[in-house]
C-alpha cells in the first residue's frame, strides 16, 4: 500500500477545515449511513464557536489503493509552533488561499516555513464561487510571495487547483465543469512525493503532537520514518537531551477517517499514535534498541507572553465555581502542560501560577476552557517575557499588518506611533482600503485591538506574527481612561446608574450584584473615581409633577474574557467564574489603594 502525507496550511478562515471535510466525504471514507457534522475536524466546543482551528489534527483517507494522511493545521500565528512541527512530518503541502482576500500575513508565516523545509506546495485557490473572486490576481500574488521568500525554480512551478470547498468541487482550469474533488485527489497523488525510507531499515519514528487518555496515559502522535513497528514490541525512547529509556509499545493506534482504531503493526511512511511511555515528549524519537539512530530533535518556539492565574479572593469567591482552591488550579494547569507544549507554567507562591504562552489568544482559550469546566480564578494583566543577553534587555517584536479604510489611516498610524511602532510598508489595495505594515514591540499590542476597532469604526482588520527579540524600546503608552469603582456591597439600582452614566461607560446593568473595589465602568477622565451604584431614590411625601419620570439607561458595554484582559491595568484583575467575568481592583479597600499610589 502506498502512502502520501500532506498538511493543509492557510490563513484563518480561508477554508482549510471545510476542505478536509469534503475530502473525507468524497473519498468514500464514511459509509452512506454515517451522519457527519459541519467542520467535523474542529472537535472542541470553542473551535466550533469561533470557527478557528486551535489544535492540529490528523485524519486519513483512502483513494485508489493509496492512504493519504492529512493534517489540518491552525492558521493563527499564536499557534505557529504547532505548524512548524507538523511540516517536518509531511512530504507535501496544500496551500489554501481565498480567491478574494489573497495572500494574508499568516499565509506568509506558514509558507516561509514550508519553503525553507524544501516542501513543494500545491496551491488551492478556494472560494472561487464568491461573486468578488479574482483567481488570476491571487495566483500572481502567490507567485510574488514565493519569489520574495526565495523559492527554488522547482517550488515556483507549483500546480494550481481551483476549488469551492463548501460546494465540494475542484478543477484544474476555470472553464472546466463543476463536478467533484477528483482533480484535487489526482493532483495530490501526482505531485506529492511518496515517503522516503523503507520497512527494511532499523526503526525510526518521531513524535510531533501529544494527546492524553486517562486509561492509557500519554499518547504520542508520530510519523514512522523507517522500519516497521508492532504492538508490544520492545523499543528505545531517545529524548532530546540524549537520555535513552527502554520500554514497550502498549498500544498502537491507526487513523482512518475520524476514527482511531487499534492496530497490530504499521509500516514506514505512515502516521500513527503510540502509548506506553510516561516520559514521552514532542520531538522524541522511538528507535530500534539494537541499532539506535535517533532523529534530530524538533525546535519549539519560545513563549513571548505571561499571565498570572491566581485563586479568587473577592467577596464573591466560591459562590459560582465548582473548583476554587489552589490545588485544583495546580492540577488543571499541570494536565494542560502535558499535551500543550507551547505553554509553560511555574508556581509563584500564595496560590499564584505564572502561565506563559505564545500570545493572548492561546492563554485566553485555556482560561475560557477552564471556566466552562467549572473553575474559578483571577487573571492579572498580560506581560511580555523579556530576556537579557550581553547585558542588553531584549523584548519580543511582532510584524503587524492592518487593513483599514482610507479615511482612518492617519489616526491608526498616529496611535501606533505612540506604541513605538515603525511603519515598513503602505499600499492602497484599490477598494477604498489601505494595507499598512509595522514592526512593533509585543507589549504595544496588549490591549490595542479594542482601541483599533473603535478608531476604524469596526472596519479595520489586524493580524500579527512574531518577528524576533530586539533591544527594549522604552515605555509604551497605556490606557487613557480611569475606572469607575464601586465603594459599596449590594445590588446596583437603575436610579444610581442613571446618574452615573454621564461619568463614563458602564459595564453593568441594574440588579447586578457588586462589591466594594469592583470596577463597574470606564471613567470619561484619566483618574479613577469611587462611586455608589446601590443608592436608591429617596422617598418624599410631597407629590410633584415630573418627579417620577422614567429613567433611560444606555445599554452597558459587556466585557468578555478577551476584552477584559486587554482592558485592565497593572493594579487590576479579571475575576473569572463559570457564570461571570468581572473586573476589579487588586486592592479592594480604597484607603489601601491610596496608600499604594503614594
XYZ file of C-alpha atoms in Angstrom, residues 158-519:
362
model
C 3.578 24.873 -8.457
C 0.434 23.016 -9.568
C -2.758 25.076 -9.177
C -6.221 23.723 -8.365
C -9.309 25.959 -8.309
C -11.902 24.916 -5.734
C -15.072 25.750 -3.868
C -14.696 23.504 -0.827
C -18.120 24.319 0.580
C -19.802 23.118 -2.622
C -17.455 20.149 -2.958
C -15.809 20.665 -6.345
C -12.319 21.351 -7.693
C -10.972 21.846 -11.227
C -7.647 22.388 -12.953
C -8.941 25.107 -15.334
C -11.552 27.735 -14.574
C -13.501 26.696 -17.717
C -13.967 23.058 -16.609
C -17.408 21.978 -15.327
C -18.084 21.992 -11.540
C -18.204 18.289 -10.643
C -16.301 16.898 -7.654
C -12.918 16.807 -5.928
C -11.315 14.113 -8.123
C -8.998 16.666 -9.838
C -7.615 17.514 -6.367
C -7.128 13.842 -5.382
C -5.292 13.207 -8.661
C -3.072 16.288 -8.155
C -2.118 15.040 -4.673
C -1.169 11.583 -5.987
C 0.787 13.083 -8.874
C 2.679 15.902 -7.117
C 3.224 14.812 -3.501
C 6.302 12.557 -3.297
C 5.947 9.136 -1.676
C 7.659 8.950 1.724
C 11.360 8.111 1.655
C 12.541 5.368 3.989
C 11.948 1.653 3.878
C 10.500 -1.150 6.000
C 13.851 -2.964 5.909
C 15.771 -0.215 7.742
C 16.022 -0.095 11.564
C 13.029 1.569 13.267
C 12.881 5.386 13.427
C 9.783 7.301 14.414
C 9.277 10.829 15.733
C 6.503 12.259 17.921
C 5.045 15.598 16.779
C 1.859 16.010 18.877
C 0.731 14.727 22.258
C -2.638 13.534 23.449
C -3.683 12.291 26.856
C -6.018 9.487 27.852
C -6.986 8.725 31.454
C -6.695 4.967 30.857
C -3.637 4.721 28.638
C -1.675 7.769 29.811
C 0.333 9.844 27.352
C -0.278 9.159 23.662
C 2.231 10.349 21.079
C 1.119 11.005 17.522
C 4.104 10.196 15.362
C 5.389 9.539 11.894
C 7.363 6.414 11.049
C 10.406 7.450 9.006
C 11.946 3.977 8.719
C 11.207 0.372 9.646
C 8.023 -1.214 10.981
C 6.505 -1.132 14.459
C 4.384 -3.775 16.206
C 2.218 -3.766 19.296
C 4.087 -4.984 22.451
C 7.439 -4.530 20.706
C 10.387 -3.522 22.906
C 11.824 -0.194 21.750
C 14.126 2.593 22.908
C 12.849 6.110 23.583
C 15.561 8.655 22.681
C 14.844 12.008 24.304
C 16.009 15.399 23.024
C 18.638 15.740 25.795
C 20.242 12.420 24.892
C 18.630 10.294 27.641
C 17.500 6.828 26.497
C 14.703 4.754 28.061
C 13.795 1.153 27.202
C 10.137 0.232 27.154
C 7.450 -1.433 25.113
C 4.598 -0.183 22.971
C 1.435 -0.958 24.961
C -0.961 0.391 22.346
C -0.707 1.158 18.643
C -3.440 3.310 17.114
C -4.189 3.898 13.428
C -6.244 6.706 11.886
C -8.959 6.195 9.317
C -11.466 8.968 8.652
C -12.246 10.490 12.031
C -11.917 7.201 13.865
C -8.976 5.837 15.778
C -8.639 2.073 15.630
C -6.314 -0.319 17.458
C -3.848 -1.895 15.040
C -1.170 -4.559 15.458
C 1.523 -3.166 13.207
C 2.350 -0.233 10.972
C 4.958 0.324 8.307
C 7.357 3.049 7.178
C 5.775 6.292 5.934
C 2.564 6.031 7.954
C 1.313 8.391 10.685
C 0.123 6.564 13.814
C -0.264 7.017 17.575
C 1.599 5.095 20.274
C 1.256 4.685 24.035
C 3.395 3.081 26.707
C 5.812 5.824 27.767
C 5.004 8.345 30.503
C 8.156 10.324 29.674
C 7.112 10.939 26.071
C 7.576 14.494 24.743
C 7.220 16.247 21.422
C 10.311 15.752 19.246
C 11.392 12.492 20.916
C 12.379 9.558 18.702
C 11.463 5.904 19.141
C 14.250 3.700 17.747
C 15.376 0.103 17.458
C 17.209 -0.878 20.717
C 19.758 -2.981 18.751
C 20.568 -0.228 16.286
C 19.561 3.167 17.748
C 19.690 6.061 15.251
C 17.784 8.978 16.865
C 16.365 11.756 14.661
C 17.173 15.458 15.194
C 15.021 16.939 17.984
C 12.400 19.499 16.937
C 12.738 23.204 17.696
C 9.911 24.532 19.868
C 9.159 28.257 19.854
C 9.789 30.319 22.973
C 6.754 31.764 24.790
C 6.514 35.567 24.492
C 3.729 36.455 26.941
C 2.834 35.510 30.521
C -0.290 35.878 32.658
C -0.669 35.153 36.387
C -3.547 32.776 37.254
C -4.440 33.076 40.956
C -7.022 31.881 43.448
C -10.091 34.132 43.553
C -10.146 36.182 46.795
C -13.044 38.569 46.088
C -16.118 38.789 48.378
C -17.949 36.577 45.836
C -15.259 33.848 45.878
C -16.601 30.297 45.742
C -20.225 31.274 45.059
C -20.285 30.290 41.387
C -17.408 27.915 40.658
C -17.017 24.222 41.417
C -13.194 24.196 41.678
C -11.852 27.156 43.643
C -8.750 26.012 45.586
C -5.122 26.425 44.570
C -4.687 22.617 44.489
C -7.379 22.318 41.835
C -5.848 25.155 39.787
C -2.442 23.498 40.013
C -3.799 20.098 38.889
C -5.647 21.614 35.923
C -2.652 23.647 34.724
C -0.411 20.625 35.178
C -2.620 18.436 32.986
C -2.764 21.186 30.325
C 1.035 21.275 30.092
C 1.114 17.502 29.453
C -0.321 17.985 25.985
C 0.261 21.675 25.233
C 3.979 22.050 24.718
C 3.970 25.664 23.583
C 2.943 26.676 27.111
C 4.793 26.586 30.450
C 3.797 27.366 33.995
C 5.505 27.905 37.327
C 4.230 28.205 40.895
C 4.678 31.793 42.105
C 3.567 31.050 45.703
C 0.433 32.127 47.623
C -1.918 30.364 45.232
C -0.480 32.135 42.160
C 0.700 30.440 38.959
C 2.553 32.170 36.159
C 1.452 30.752 32.793
C 3.499 31.618 29.682
C 2.397 31.127 26.089
C 2.749 32.380 22.520
C 0.061 35.058 22.697
C -3.083 36.420 24.302
C -5.319 34.157 22.236
C -3.587 30.995 23.382
C -3.887 31.954 27.056
C -7.497 33.214 26.865
C -8.518 29.950 25.182
C -7.056 27.987 28.100
C -8.883 30.301 30.554
C -12.171 30.010 28.636
C -11.933 26.200 28.607
C -11.233 26.148 32.370
C -14.151 28.464 33.051
C -16.502 26.116 31.190
C -15.220 23.183 33.228
C -16.271 24.929 36.461
C -13.059 26.633 37.599
C -12.981 29.999 39.330
C -9.819 32.168 39.375
C -8.379 35.615 38.707
C -6.088 36.759 35.889
C -3.553 39.580 36.036
C -2.556 41.840 33.175
C -0.580 40.005 30.424
C 3.145 40.833 30.443
C 5.748 40.197 27.794
C 8.667 37.947 28.599
C 11.976 39.797 28.361
C 15.429 38.267 28.341
C 18.929 39.624 28.910
C 21.803 38.880 26.506
C 25.247 40.545 26.814
C 23.808 42.935 29.421
C 21.173 44.186 26.958
C 17.484 43.825 27.863
C 15.575 42.281 24.940
C 11.838 42.100 24.289
C 9.740 40.315 21.621
C 8.743 42.259 18.477
C 5.814 41.484 16.192
C 5.170 42.049 12.488
C 1.768 43.782 12.350
C -0.360 44.110 9.215
C -3.509 46.241 9.285
C -6.138 46.750 6.571
C -8.040 49.992 7.215
C -10.498 52.178 5.267
C -8.547 55.097 3.735
C -10.081 57.822 5.902
C -8.772 56.218 9.133
C -5.130 55.636 8.107
C -3.904 58.865 9.759
C -5.484 58.010 13.122
C -4.145 54.442 13.119
C -0.585 55.494 12.200
C -0.623 58.166 14.911
C -1.902 55.778 17.613
C 0.643 53.098 16.675
C 3.439 55.677 16.685
C 2.772 56.260 20.393
C 3.150 52.499 20.900
C 6.689 52.642 19.419
C 5.653 51.011 16.122
C 7.705 51.611 12.965
C 5.934 51.618 9.612
C 7.639 49.436 6.998
C 5.163 49.488 4.076
C 1.931 51.151 2.988
C -0.078 50.025 -0.059
C -3.560 51.092 -1.137
C -5.478 47.935 -2.100
C -7.725 49.819 -4.524
C -11.143 49.221 -2.927
C -11.070 52.180 -0.534
C -8.757 50.291 1.832
C -5.063 50.636 2.637
C -2.776 47.862 3.882
C -0.075 49.132 6.286
C 2.745 47.064 7.778
C 4.559 47.800 11.043
C 7.219 46.379 13.332
C 6.059 46.840 16.909
C 7.071 45.708 20.441
C 4.688 42.908 21.510
C 3.678 44.837 24.651
C 2.434 47.711 22.461
C -0.166 45.284 21.103
C -1.550 44.283 24.502
C -4.939 45.947 24.699
C -4.603 47.611 21.304
C -7.327 45.670 19.451
C -10.247 47.361 21.255
C -8.802 50.815 20.605
C -8.141 49.892 16.959
C -11.707 48.709 16.332
C -13.071 51.945 17.836
C -10.753 54.096 15.693
C -11.702 52.308 12.452
C -15.446 52.122 13.326
C -15.187 48.331 13.399
C -13.985 48.036 9.797
C -10.258 47.521 10.352
C -8.592 44.099 10.227
C -5.337 43.427 12.078
C -3.024 40.412 12.021
C 0.380 39.935 13.593
C 3.106 37.314 13.810
C 6.259 37.008 15.925
C 9.461 38.515 14.454
C 12.324 38.212 16.958
C 13.779 39.564 20.212
C 15.209 43.110 19.985
C 16.576 45.696 22.452
C 13.956 47.134 24.832
C 12.267 50.227 23.385
C 11.334 52.334 26.409
C 7.872 52.905 27.828
C 4.719 52.418 25.776
C 1.541 54.466 26.217
C -1.203 52.586 28.094
C -4.938 53.021 28.724
C -6.035 56.671 28.826
C -9.186 56.401 30.940
C -9.590 55.658 34.619
C -12.099 53.263 36.165
C -15.418 53.744 37.943
C -15.004 51.721 41.153
C -17.898 50.695 43.401
C -17.434 51.632 47.049
C -20.381 49.627 48.406
C -21.535 45.998 48.565
C -25.049 45.275 47.328
C -27.229 45.299 44.218
C -26.867 48.031 41.577
C -30.025 50.131 41.081
C -31.234 51.836 37.929
C -31.656 55.189 39.703
C -27.987 55.491 40.685
C -26.694 54.043 37.398
C -28.755 56.679 35.546
C -26.861 59.400 37.434
C -23.507 57.679 36.843
C -23.769 57.143 33.105
C -22.681 60.696 32.256
C -19.425 59.958 34.110
C -18.322 57.316 31.589
C -19.189 53.964 30.020
C -20.861 51.416 32.302
C -20.075 47.662 32.241
C -23.076 46.562 34.338
C -26.870 46.850 34.259
C -29.400 47.265 37.123
C -29.892 44.301 39.528
C -26.271 43.124 39.158
C -24.546 42.289 42.441
C -21.495 44.449 43.160
C -18.869 44.684 45.917
C -16.505 47.397 47.134
C -13.478 47.539 44.823
C -15.283 46.028 41.817
C -14.986 48.089 38.620
